[in-house]
Amino acid sequence: MTQIPETGEEIPKWDVALEALAREECEQSGSALKIDDFKQLAQTHAIRFDDIMVTMFELVLNKKWTYHSPGKEHPQITRDETNRLYVNGRLKNEDVAEFTGQWAPVTK
């Protein structure tokens, strides 16, 4: 998180509205989310898919959400991996196609 010098308030590195939307979807469905769930959220709410995914990657990197993918051949979410994905600007479906695991908020 980034801090505002004047107030000391912390600003998250992700879109809090998109996190709230994903969290609500997760709670309503009663299960972790997958890429197809994020695509559906994007379509339903007229949000860019890549904006949702950028938020989800940041949430995982900041340990607010988890990403679990069975099997060793699946990618892990690291800063290097996200930087590699962002090289071409906006994320596309094919950029995140290998992330077939499940996303869930961290429970306290």
Short mmCIF file of C-alpha atoms in Angstrom, two decimals:
data_model
loop_
_atom_site.label_atom_id
_atom_site.label_comp_id
_atom_site.label_asym_id
_atom_site.label_seq_id
_atom_site.Cartn_x
_atom_site.Cartn_y
_atom_site.Cartn_z
CA MET A 1 0.00 0.00 0.00
CA THR A 2 1.02 3.58 -0.61
CA GLN A 3 0.71 6.19 2.10
CA ILE A 4 -0.50 9.78 1.63
CA PRO A 5 2.12 11.94 3.40
CA GLU A 6 -0.33 14.62 4.59
CA THR A 7 -2.80 12.27 6.23
CA GLY A 8 -0.91 9.03 6.71
CA GLU A 9 -3.84 7.27 5.03
CA GLU A 10 -2.93 4.14 3.11
CA ILE A 11 -4.03 3.75 -0.50
CA PRO A 12 -4.29 0.19 -1.82
CA LYS A 13 -2.44 -0.72 -5.02
CA TRP A 14 -5.61 -2.30 -6.37
CA ASP A 15 -9.11 -1.15 -7.28
CA VAL A 16 -11.15 -1.49 -4.07
CA ALA A 17 -14.46 -1.43 -5.96
CA LEU A 18 -13.37 -4.36 -8.13
CA GLU A 19 -12.17 -6.21 -5.05
CA ALA A 20 -15.56 -5.66 -3.41
CA LEU A 21 -17.32 -6.95 -6.53
CA ALA A 22 -15.14 -10.08 -6.64
CA ARG A 23 -15.53 -10.65 -2.89
CA GLU A 24 -19.32 -10.35 -3.17
CA GLU A 25 -19.36 -12.82 -6.06
CA CYS A 26 -17.23 -15.23 -4.04
CA GLU A 27 -19.53 -14.94 -1.02
CA GLN A 28 -22.70 -15.33 -3.09
CA SER A 29 -21.39 -18.38 -4.94
CA GLY A 30 -19.97 -19.93 -1.78
CA SER A 31 -16.81 -20.97 -3.60
CA ALA A 32 -13.53 -19.67 -4.95
CA LEU A 33 -13.59 -17.88 -8.30
CA LYS A 34 -12.04 -18.91 -11.61
CA ILE A 35 -11.08 -16.94 -14.71
CA ASP A 36 -14.50 -17.61 -16.26
CA ASP A 37 -16.13 -16.00 -13.21
CA PHE A 38 -14.04 -12.85 -13.75
CA LYS A 39 -14.97 -12.83 -17.44
CA GLN A 40 -18.64 -13.07 -16.50
CA LEU A 41 -18.28 -10.23 -13.96
CA ALA A 42 -16.61 -8.09 -16.62
CA GLN A 43 -19.38 -8.74 -19.11
CA THR A 44 -22.24 -8.32 -16.62
CA HIS A 45 -20.93 -5.06 -15.18
CA ALA A 46 -19.35 -3.62 -18.36
CA ILE A 47 -15.88 -3.64 -16.80
CA ARG A 48 -12.68 -4.36 -18.68
CA PHE A 49 -11.56 -7.92 -17.99
CA ASP A 50 -7.93 -6.87 -17.67
CA ASP A 51 -8.81 -4.28 -14.99
CA ILE A 52 -10.33 -7.05 -12.89
CA MET A 53 -7.32 -9.31 -13.43
CA VAL A 54 -4.80 -6.58 -12.60
CA THR A 55 -6.70 -6.06 -9.35
CA MET A 56 -6.73 -9.79 -8.61
CA PHE A 57 -3.00 -10.15 -9.24
CA GLU A 58 -2.29 -7.20 -6.91
CA LEU A 59 -4.53 -8.69 -4.23
CA VAL A 60 -2.62 -11.97 -4.38
CA LEU A 61 0.76 -10.19 -4.36
CA ASN A 62 -0.36 -8.21 -1.31
CA LYS A 63 -1.65 -11.35 0.43
CA LYS A 64 -5.28 -10.19 0.53
CA TRP A 65 -6.44 -13.02 -1.74
CA THR A 66 -5.01 -16.44 -2.48
CA TYR A 67 -4.54 -18.18 -5.79
CA HIS A 68 -4.41 -21.96 -5.70
CA SER A 69 -3.70 -24.08 -8.70
CA PRO A 70 -3.22 -27.82 -8.46
CA GLY A 71 -0.23 -29.25 -10.23
CA LYS A 72 3.31 -27.98 -10.65
CA GLU A 73 2.89 -26.98 -14.30
CA HIS A 74 0.63 -24.07 -13.39
CA PRO A 75 2.15 -20.63 -12.96
CA GLN A 76 2.57 -18.93 -9.62
CA ILE A 77 1.65 -15.29 -9.18
CA THR A 78 4.82 -13.34 -8.55
CA ARG A 79 5.81 -9.75 -9.26
CA ASP A 80 8.09 -10.99 -12.07
CA GLU A 81 5.24 -12.97 -13.62
CA THR A 82 2.84 -10.03 -13.49
CA ASN A 83 5.48 -7.70 -14.94
CA ARG A 84 5.94 -10.18 -17.79
CA LEU A 85 2.19 -10.20 -18.43
CA TYR A 86 1.93 -6.40 -18.45
CA VAL A 87 4.66 -5.92 -21.07
CA ASN A 88 2.14 -5.64 -23.88
CA GLY A 89 -0.11 -3.19 -22.03
CA ARG A 90 -3.61 -4.51 -21.49
CA LEU A 91 -4.07 -8.15 -20.51
CA LYS A 92 -5.93 -10.35 -22.97
CA ASN A 93 -7.71 -13.66 -22.46
CA GLU A 94 -4.73 -15.56 -23.83
CA ASP A 95 -2.37 -13.80 -21.40
CA VAL A 96 -4.14 -15.27 -18.40
CA ALA A 97 -5.40 -18.53 -19.94
CA GLU A 98 -2.81 -20.56 -18.02
CA PHE A 99 -4.16 -19.32 -14.67
CA THR A 100 -6.74 -22.08 -14.35
CA GLY A 101 -6.73 -22.19 -10.56
CA GLN A 102 -9.02 -20.73 -7.96
CA TRP A 103 -9.01 -17.27 -6.37
CA ALA A 104 -10.35 -16.61 -2.87
CA PRO A 105 -10.12 -13.86 -0.26
CA VAL A 106 -7.82 -14.50 2.66
CA THR A 107 -9.83 -15.28 5.75
CA LYS A 108 -8.65 -13.77 8.98
#
